[in-house]
Coordinates of C-alpha atoms and ligand atoms in Angstrom, one line a residue:
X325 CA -0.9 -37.1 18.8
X326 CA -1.0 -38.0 15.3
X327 CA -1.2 -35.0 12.1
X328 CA -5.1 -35.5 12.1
X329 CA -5.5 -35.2 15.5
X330 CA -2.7 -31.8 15.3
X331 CA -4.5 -30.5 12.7
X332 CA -8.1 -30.7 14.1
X333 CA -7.3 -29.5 16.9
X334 CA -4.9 -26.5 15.1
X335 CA -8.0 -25.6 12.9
X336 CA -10.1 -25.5 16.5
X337 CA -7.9 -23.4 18.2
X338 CA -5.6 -21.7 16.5
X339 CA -6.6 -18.6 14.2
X340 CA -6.2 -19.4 10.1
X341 CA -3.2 -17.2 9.2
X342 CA -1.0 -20.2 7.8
X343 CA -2.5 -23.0 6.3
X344 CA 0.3 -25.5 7.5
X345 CA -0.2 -29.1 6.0
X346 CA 2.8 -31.4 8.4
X347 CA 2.8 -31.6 11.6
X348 CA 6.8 -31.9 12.7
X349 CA 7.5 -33.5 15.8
X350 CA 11.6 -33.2 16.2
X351 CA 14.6 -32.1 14.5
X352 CA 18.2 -32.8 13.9
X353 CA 20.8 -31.1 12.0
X354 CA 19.0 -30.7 8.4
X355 CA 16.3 -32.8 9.0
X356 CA 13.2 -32.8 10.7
X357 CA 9.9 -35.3 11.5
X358 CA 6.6 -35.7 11.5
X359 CA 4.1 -36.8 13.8
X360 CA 4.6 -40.6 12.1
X361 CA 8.1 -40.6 12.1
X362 CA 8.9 -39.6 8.5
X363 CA 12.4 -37.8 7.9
X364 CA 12.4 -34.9 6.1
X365 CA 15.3 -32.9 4.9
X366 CA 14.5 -28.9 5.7
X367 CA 16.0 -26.6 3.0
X368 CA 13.5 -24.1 4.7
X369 CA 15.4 -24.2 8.1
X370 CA 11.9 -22.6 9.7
X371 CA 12.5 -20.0 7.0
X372 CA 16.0 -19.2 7.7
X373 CA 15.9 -19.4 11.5
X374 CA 17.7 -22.9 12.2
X375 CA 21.3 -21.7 10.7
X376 CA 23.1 -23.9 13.0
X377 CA 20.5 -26.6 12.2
X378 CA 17.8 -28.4 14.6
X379 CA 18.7 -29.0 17.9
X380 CA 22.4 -28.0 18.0
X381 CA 23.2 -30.0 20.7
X382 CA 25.6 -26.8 21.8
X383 CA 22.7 -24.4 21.8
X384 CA 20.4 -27.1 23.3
X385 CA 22.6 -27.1 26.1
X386 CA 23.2 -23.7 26.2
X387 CA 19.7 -23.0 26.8
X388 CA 19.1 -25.3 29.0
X389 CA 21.9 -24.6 31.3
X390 CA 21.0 -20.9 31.1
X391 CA 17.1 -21.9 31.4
X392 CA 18.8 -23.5 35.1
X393 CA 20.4 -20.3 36.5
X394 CA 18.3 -17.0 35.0
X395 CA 15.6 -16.7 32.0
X396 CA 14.2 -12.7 32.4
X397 CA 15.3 -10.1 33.9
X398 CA 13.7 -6.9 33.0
X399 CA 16.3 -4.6 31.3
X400 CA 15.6 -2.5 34.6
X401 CA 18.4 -4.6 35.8
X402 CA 22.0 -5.5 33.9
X403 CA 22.7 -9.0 32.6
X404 CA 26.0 -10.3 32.2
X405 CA 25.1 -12.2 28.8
X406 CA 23.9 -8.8 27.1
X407 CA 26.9 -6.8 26.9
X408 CA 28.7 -10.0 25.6
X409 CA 26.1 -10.9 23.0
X410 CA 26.1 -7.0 21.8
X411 CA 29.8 -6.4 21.7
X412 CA 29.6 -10.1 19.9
X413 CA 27.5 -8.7 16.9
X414 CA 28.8 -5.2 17.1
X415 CA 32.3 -6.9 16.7
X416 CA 31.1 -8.6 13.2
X417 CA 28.8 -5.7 12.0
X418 CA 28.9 -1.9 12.4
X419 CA 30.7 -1.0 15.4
X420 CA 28.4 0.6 17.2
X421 CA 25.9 -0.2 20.1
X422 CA 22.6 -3.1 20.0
X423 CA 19.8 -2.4 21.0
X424 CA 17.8 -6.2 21.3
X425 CA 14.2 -7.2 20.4
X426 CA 12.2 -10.7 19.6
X427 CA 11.5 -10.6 15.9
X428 CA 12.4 -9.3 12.5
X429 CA 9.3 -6.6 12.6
X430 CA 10.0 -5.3 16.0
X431 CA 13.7 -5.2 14.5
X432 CA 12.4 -3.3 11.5
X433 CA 10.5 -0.9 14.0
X434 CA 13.0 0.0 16.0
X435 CA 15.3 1.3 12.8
X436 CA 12.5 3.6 11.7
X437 CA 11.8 4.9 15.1
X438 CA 16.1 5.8 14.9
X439 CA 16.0 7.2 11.8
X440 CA 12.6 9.2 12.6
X441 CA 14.5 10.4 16.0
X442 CA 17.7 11.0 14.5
X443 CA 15.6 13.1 11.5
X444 CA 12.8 14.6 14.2
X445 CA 15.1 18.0 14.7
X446 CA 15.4 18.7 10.5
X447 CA 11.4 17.2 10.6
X448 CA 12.8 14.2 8.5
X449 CA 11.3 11.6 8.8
X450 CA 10.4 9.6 5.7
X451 CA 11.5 6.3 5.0
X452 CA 11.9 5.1 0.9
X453 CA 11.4 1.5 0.6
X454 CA 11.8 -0.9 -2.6
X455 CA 8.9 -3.1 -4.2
X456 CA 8.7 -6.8 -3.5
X457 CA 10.7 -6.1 -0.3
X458 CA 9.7 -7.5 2.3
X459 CA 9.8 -5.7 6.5
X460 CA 7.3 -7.4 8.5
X461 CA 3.4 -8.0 9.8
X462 CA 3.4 -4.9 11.8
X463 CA 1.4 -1.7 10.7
X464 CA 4.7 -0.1 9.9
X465 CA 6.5 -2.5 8.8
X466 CA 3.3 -4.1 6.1
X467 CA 3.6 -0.1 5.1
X468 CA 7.4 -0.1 4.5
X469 CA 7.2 -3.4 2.4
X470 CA 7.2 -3.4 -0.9
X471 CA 4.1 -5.6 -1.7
X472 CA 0.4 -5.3 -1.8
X473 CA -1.0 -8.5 -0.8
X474 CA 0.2 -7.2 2.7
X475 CA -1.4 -4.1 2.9
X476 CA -5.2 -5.5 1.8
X477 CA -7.9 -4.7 4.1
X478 CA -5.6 -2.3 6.8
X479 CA -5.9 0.9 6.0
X480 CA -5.5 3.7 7.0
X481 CA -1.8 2.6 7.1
X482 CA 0.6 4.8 8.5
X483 CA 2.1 8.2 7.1
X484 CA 5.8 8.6 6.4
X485 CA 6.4 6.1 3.3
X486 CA 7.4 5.9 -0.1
X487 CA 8.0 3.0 -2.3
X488 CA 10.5 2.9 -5.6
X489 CA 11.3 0.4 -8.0
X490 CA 13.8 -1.8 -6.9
X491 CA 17.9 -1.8 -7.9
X492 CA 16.9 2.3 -9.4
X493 CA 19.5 4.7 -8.2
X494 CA 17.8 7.7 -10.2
X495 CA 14.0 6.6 -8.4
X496 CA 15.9 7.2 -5.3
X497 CA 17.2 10.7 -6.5
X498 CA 13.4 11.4 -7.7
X499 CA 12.0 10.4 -4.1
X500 CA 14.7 12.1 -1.7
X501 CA 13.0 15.2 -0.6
X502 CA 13.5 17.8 2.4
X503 CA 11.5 15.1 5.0
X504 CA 13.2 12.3 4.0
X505 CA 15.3 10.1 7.1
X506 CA 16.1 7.3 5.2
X507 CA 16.6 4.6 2.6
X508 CA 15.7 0.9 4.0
X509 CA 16.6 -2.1 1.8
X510 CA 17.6 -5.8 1.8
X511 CA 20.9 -6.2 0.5
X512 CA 19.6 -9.7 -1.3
X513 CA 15.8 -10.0 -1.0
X514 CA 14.4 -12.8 0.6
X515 CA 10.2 -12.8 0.6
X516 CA 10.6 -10.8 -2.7
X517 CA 12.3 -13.7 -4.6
X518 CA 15.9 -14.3 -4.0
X519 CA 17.4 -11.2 -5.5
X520 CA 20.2 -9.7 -4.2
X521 CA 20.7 -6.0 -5.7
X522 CA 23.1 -4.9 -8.2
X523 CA 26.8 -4.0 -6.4
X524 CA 26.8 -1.0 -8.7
X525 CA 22.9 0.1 -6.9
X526 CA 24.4 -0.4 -2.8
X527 CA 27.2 1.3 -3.4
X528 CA 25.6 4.3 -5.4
X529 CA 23.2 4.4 -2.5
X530 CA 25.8 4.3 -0.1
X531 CA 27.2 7.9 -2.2
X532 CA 24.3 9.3 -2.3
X533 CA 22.8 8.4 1.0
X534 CA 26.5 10.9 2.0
X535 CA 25.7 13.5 -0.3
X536 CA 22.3 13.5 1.2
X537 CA 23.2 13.0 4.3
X538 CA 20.2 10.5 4.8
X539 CA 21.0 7.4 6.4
X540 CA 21.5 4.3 4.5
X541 CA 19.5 1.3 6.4
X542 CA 19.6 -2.4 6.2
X543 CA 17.1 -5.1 7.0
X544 CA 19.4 -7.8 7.2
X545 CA 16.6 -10.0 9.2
X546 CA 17.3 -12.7 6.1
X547 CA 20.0 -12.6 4.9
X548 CA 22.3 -12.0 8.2
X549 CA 23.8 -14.2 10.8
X550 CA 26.0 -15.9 8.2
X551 CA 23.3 -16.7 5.7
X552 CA 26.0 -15.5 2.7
X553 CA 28.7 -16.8 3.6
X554 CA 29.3 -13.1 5.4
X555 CA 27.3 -12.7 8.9
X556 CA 25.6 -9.9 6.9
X557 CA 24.6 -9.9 3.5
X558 CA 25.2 -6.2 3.0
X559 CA 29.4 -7.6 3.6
X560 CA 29.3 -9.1 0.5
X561 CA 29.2 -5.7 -0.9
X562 CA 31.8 -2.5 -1.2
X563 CA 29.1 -0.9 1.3
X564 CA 28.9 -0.2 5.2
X565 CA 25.2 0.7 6.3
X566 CA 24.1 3.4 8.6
X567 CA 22.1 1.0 10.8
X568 CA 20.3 -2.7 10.0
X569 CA 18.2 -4.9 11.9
X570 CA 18.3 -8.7 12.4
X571 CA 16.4 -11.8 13.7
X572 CA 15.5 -15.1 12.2
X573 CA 18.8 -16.8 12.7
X574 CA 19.9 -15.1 15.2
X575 CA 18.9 -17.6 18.5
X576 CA 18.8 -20.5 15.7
X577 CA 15.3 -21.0 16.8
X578 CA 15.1 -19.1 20.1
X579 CA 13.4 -15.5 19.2
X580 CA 15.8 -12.5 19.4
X581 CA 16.2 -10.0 17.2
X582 CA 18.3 -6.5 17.2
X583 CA 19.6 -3.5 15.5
X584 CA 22.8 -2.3 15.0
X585 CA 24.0 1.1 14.7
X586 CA 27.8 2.9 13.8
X587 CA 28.9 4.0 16.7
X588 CA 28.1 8.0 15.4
X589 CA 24.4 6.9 15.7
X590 CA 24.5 4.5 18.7
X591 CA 23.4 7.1 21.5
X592 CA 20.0 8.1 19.2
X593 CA 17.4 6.0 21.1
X594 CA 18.2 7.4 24.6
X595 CA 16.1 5.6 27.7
X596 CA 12.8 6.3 27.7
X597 CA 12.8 6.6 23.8
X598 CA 12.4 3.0 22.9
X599 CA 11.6 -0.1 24.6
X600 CA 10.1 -4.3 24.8
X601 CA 9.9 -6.3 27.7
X602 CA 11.8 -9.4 26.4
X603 CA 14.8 -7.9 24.8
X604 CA 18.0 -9.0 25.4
X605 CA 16.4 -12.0 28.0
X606 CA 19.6 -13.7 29.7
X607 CA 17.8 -16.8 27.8
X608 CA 17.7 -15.2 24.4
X609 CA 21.5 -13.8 24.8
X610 CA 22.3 -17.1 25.8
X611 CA 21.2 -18.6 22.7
X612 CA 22.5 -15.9 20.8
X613 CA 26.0 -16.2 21.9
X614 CA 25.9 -19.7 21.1
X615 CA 24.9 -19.2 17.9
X616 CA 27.8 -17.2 16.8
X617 CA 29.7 -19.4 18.7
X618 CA 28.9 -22.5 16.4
X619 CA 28.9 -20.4 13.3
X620 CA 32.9 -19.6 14.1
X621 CA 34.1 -22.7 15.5
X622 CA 32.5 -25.0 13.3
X623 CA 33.6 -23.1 10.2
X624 CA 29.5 -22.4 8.9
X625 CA 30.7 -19.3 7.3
X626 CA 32.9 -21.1 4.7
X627 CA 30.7 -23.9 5.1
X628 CA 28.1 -21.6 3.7
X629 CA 30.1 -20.7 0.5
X630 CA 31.1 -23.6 -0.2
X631 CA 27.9 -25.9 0.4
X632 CA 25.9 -22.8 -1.6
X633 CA 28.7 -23.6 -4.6
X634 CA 27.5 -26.7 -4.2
X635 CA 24.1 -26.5 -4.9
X636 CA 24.5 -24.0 -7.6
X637 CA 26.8 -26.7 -9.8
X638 CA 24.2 -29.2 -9.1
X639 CA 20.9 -27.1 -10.1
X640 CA 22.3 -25.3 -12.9
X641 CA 22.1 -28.5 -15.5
X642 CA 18.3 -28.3 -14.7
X643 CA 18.6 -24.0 -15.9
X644 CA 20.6 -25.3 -18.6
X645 CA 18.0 -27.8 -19.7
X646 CA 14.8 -27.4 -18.6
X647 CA 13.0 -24.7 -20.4
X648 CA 10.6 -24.0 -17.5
X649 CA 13.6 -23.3 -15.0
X650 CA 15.0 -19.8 -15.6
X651 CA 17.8 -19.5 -12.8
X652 CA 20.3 -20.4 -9.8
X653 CA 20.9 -17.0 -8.2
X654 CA 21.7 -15.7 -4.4
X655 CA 24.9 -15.8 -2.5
X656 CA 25.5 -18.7 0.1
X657 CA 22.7 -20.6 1.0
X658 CA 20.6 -18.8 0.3
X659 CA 19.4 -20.1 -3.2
X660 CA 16.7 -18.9 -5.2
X661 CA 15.4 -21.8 -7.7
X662 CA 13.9 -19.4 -10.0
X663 CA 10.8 -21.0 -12.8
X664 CA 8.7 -19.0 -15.3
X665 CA 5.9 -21.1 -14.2
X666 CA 3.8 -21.3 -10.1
X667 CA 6.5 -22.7 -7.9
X668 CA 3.6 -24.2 -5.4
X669 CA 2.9 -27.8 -7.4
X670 CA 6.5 -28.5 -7.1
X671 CA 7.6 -26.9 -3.5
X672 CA 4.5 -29.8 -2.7
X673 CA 5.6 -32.8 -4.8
X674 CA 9.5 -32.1 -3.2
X675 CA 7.8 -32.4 -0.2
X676 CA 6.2 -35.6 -0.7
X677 CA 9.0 -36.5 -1.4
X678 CA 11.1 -35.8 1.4
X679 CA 12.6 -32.2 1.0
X680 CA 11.2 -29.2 2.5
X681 CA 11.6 -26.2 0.5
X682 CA 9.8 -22.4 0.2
X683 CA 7.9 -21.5 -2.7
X684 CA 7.7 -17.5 -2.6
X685 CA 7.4 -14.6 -5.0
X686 CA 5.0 -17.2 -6.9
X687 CA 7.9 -18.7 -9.1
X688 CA 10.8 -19.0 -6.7
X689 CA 11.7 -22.2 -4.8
X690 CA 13.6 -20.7 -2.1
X691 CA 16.6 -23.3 -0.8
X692 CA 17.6 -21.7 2.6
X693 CA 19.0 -25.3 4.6
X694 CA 21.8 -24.8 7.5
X695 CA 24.9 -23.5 7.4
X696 CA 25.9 -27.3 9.1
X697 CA 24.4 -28.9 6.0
X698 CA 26.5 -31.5 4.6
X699 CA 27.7 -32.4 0.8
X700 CA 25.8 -35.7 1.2
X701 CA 22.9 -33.3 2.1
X702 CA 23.0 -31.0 -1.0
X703 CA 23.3 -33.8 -3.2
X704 CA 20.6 -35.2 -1.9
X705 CA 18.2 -32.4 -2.1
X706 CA 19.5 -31.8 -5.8
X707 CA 19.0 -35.5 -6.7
X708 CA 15.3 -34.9 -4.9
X709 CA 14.9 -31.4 -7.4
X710 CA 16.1 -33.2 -10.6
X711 CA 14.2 -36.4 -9.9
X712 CA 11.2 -34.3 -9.5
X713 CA 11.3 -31.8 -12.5
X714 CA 12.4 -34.4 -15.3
X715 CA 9.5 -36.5 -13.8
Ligands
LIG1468 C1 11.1 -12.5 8.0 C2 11.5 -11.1 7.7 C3 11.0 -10.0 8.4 C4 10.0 -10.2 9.5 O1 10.5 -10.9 10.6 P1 9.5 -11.5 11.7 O2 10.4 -12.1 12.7 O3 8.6 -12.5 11.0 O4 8.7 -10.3 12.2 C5 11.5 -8.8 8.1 N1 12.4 -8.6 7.1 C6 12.8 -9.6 6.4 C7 13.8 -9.3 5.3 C8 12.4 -10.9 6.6 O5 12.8 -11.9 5.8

């Protein structure tokens, strides 16, 4: 099929909540292509879901192999690949126990139903949230996120939420009351605009969240799974959360997603109290194993740091210069381009011209390509950037 022929047929079938413009066919490593063979070089990654890039041929395998010998089992029954992937993340996170969904929402969910559980005996069970953060499409989630645009048109949304300016220690004093569980934030922001919060603002939160005794939660969904340069963005910090969720890059394109708990509230969500049919698949585990697999043995963490160095030295000239481009900012790869103008005409003339990138927050260009991208890559894409705004 050809993109007109996708697209009709899309526009027939398929209900309007994206307004997708390519049609991509196949993927490698950092790129991707389209339904008439043009090569495109993702700095979107399927918004920061390919962190081992397209097609590892290691995950492919693994999934197919696994696809061979058992996809589903209903978590009725034990699966070797679980346990494995669980003690895996537990290993690199918080210490504690997993408990394994298929998205960043359901993620999200499942931290406020543990913090709600945990908090039911004290009746605590509100959850303070930041503006422009962003938690999910689901009715709690839209409610826990710190932007309107989500919330338009579904009311009545659900009790139990408060919003606060974001990186404000003393708006979190002001909001704590006698029902509150918890405080849910993104260590760097993702939908909101690339900004990581102040060090000075996670680990005052982390104090206070003791004092409180409140539990300190984060939704690591973006900015996990190596994404920093740290599997979790919250490591880059002097902080250790109470629990966090995660997804996107967490099957590198296969959906899985999870939380994570210290091991003080790992025995919270007792059976019976929380539940999904597809968590923790042998198929998903599979993929998930091999994901962290990659990341270690092919060095993506570092890979990360220094590839996010990279494109940081090579952007910055264009802060320096242009007047129209503000900033450089986020750790890793995962770059924030930031403009004082609507970052839409030129997230559409990069791809034109080859490179795929996010516009979001209206005047961010969000850079988010694999950890396995190469020098050769970066310097491409910044070459592509510069080209583009001194046009
Ligand atoms: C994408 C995202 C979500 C939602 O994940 P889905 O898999 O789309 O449900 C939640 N939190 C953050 C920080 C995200 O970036």
């Amino acid at each position: 099929m050809n993109t007109t022929e996708i697209s009709e047929l899309h526009q027939k079938y398929v209900m309007p909540t994206y307004a997708p413009g390519l049609a991509l066919v196949r993927g490698a490593g950092t790129s991707v292509w389209d339904a008439e063979g043009n090569e495109y070089l993702d700095f979107s990654a399927g918004l920061a879901v390919a962190n081992v890039g397209h097609c590892h041929p290691r995950l492919s395998e693994a999934i197919a192999t696994q696809a061979r010998r058992l996809m589903h089992v209903s978590n009725l029954y034990y699966n070797e690949l679980q346990p494995q992937l669980a003690q895996a993340i537990s290993e690199r996170s918080l210490g504690g126990k997993i408990f394994f969904c298929n998205s960043g929402a359901e993620a999200n969910e499942g931290l406020i139903k543990l913090a709600r559980r945990w908090g039911h005996e004290q009746g605590r069970h509100e959850i303070i949230t930041v503006e422009k953060s962003f938690h999910g499409r689901t009715l709690a989630t839209l409610t826990a996120t710190g932007q309107d645009k989500v919330k338009t048109g579904f009311d009545p949304l659900p009790p139990g939420f408060v919003t606060i300016p974001f990186n404000d220690l003393d708006a979190v004093r002001r909001a704590v009351n006698e029902r509150t569980a918890g405080v849910l934030v993104e260590s760097i922001q993702g939908e909101g605009g690339v900004r990581p919060t102040d060090p000075d603002y996670l680990t005052g939160l982390r104090t206070l969240c003791d004092e409180l005794d409140i539990l300190m939660l984060c939704d690591e969904v973006q900015c996990g799974m190596g994404r920093t340069g740290d599997w979790f963005g919250y490591q880059g910090y002097d902080v250790s959360p109470d629990a966090i969720s995660m997804a996107k890059g967490m099957g590198g394109g296969f959906p899985i997603g999870g939380i994570a708990a210290v091991p003080a509230l790992s025995d919270v969500l007792v059976a019976g109290t929380h539940a999904t049919t597809f968590g923790g698949t042998p198929l998903a585990c599979a993929a998930g194993l091999a994901v962290i697999h990659i990341i270690e043995e092919e060095g993506l963490l570092e890979n990360a740091l220094q590839m996010g160095d990279r494109l940081e030295e090579g952007l910055q000239p264009l802060v320096d210069r242009i007047e129209w481009v503000e900033d450089i900012r986020g750790p890793g790869l995962m770059k924030g381009l930031v403009l004082n103008q609507p970052a839409g005409d030129l997230a559409a003339a990069l791809q034109k011209k080859g490179l795929l990138v996010i516009a979001t927050a209206n005047t961010v260009i969000r850079l988010v390509p694999p950890l396995t991208v190469s020098a050769e890559e970066i310097d491409r894409a910044v070459a592509l950037i510069t080209e583009e705004i001194d046009r």
